Amino acid sequence: TPRGTRLLRIAGHIREQNWTAIGIDFVIVVVGVFFGIQVSNWNQERQSRGQERELLGRLKLEIQQNAAAAQEKRRFFDTVYASADRTYAFLDDDAPCSADCWQRVVDAFYASQWRDLRPTRDAFDEMERLGLPRDTGLKVALSNYYGLYESMVSITSDLPAYRAEVRSLIPPQVQLHLWRQCHRIEGVTELLAADCPAALGEVESREVLEQLRTQQALRPALASWMSTVALTQPALDQQALGAETVLVSINAELGEGP
């Protein structure tokens, strides 16, 4: 190899005590080694930058999907809270239901709905494993963004006690009807029908509601769940806004527009 030939020449010059030639050859070897290392470092840096850009592209898509999911879950929990609010008012009142008894049964069931708030974070976890991104500001922004999700997950990880209570009281055939006729999933979107066709008449619906009202543990369990949902709603709004901020930083790092 050229480097091996150069070393042999240096050895020959040493034997000849040709110090000038030795110095020139030594400088040439050192410079060659230096540039070899630099080229290797440049290639490694270029590959690392390319890997970071590829992961940032994946992360951008991941956060966009999380933002859309946060907005969808916000709408879902709006329905849950509204249903819970009407159910709590009914349980807190001594008056029997009027002509809207079936809708109160629907509300009691809708109020028990729960959603997993965990985000998709495969790209983020991969970047963390590699110590990326390099930009400190973006790294902090991402940590804050996913940190909020962790906080939300921690407060909603357990199924609400109200859910188990109310579903033990609503007849199974009624719940089956509610699942089949009033609930559907479209892609990642979960929908609760605003106009749910009746499975019970007014008399039967009233009987179910009075059974719910006799359960003293139901109202405090619902109040506890409503408190959690009330905290979750603005947190999901904040998560959607946080995604916008992080995406601006990612676009700047990639040199892309919105």
Tab-separated table of N, CA and C in Angstrom, residues 17 46 75 83 168 197 200 234:
chain	number	residue	atom	x	y	z
A	17	GLN	N	20.702	7.696	7.231
A	17	GLN	CA	20.804	8.905	8.046
A	17	GLN	C	20.551	10.164	7.211
A	46	ARG	N	-21.661	12.928	7.977
A	46	ARG	CA	-22.668	13.001	6.917
A	46	ARG	C	-23.719	11.903	7.098
A	75	ARG	N	-62.815	15.843	21.257
A	75	ARG	CA	-64.236	15.828	20.888
A	75	ARG	C	-64.960	14.664	21.562
A	83	SER	N	-72.482	14.028	28.723
A	83	SER	CA	-73.347	12.925	29.162
A	83	SER	C	-73.243	12.727	30.670
A	168	SER	N	-72.586	-2.603	35.442
A	168	SER	CA	-73.119	-3.766	36.162
A	168	SER	C	-74.622	-3.629	36.388
A	197	PRO	N	-80.915	5.194	18.590
A	197	PRO	CA	-82.256	4.591	18.551
A	197	PRO	C	-82.565	3.835	19.837
A	200	LEU	N	-85.273	0.496	24.609
A	200	LEU	CA	-86.268	0.312	25.658
A	200	LEU	C	-87.365	1.357	25.512
A	234	PRO	N	-58.695	20.157	28.709
A	234	PRO	CA	-57.731	21.208	28.370
A	234	PRO	C	-56.328	20.659	28.116
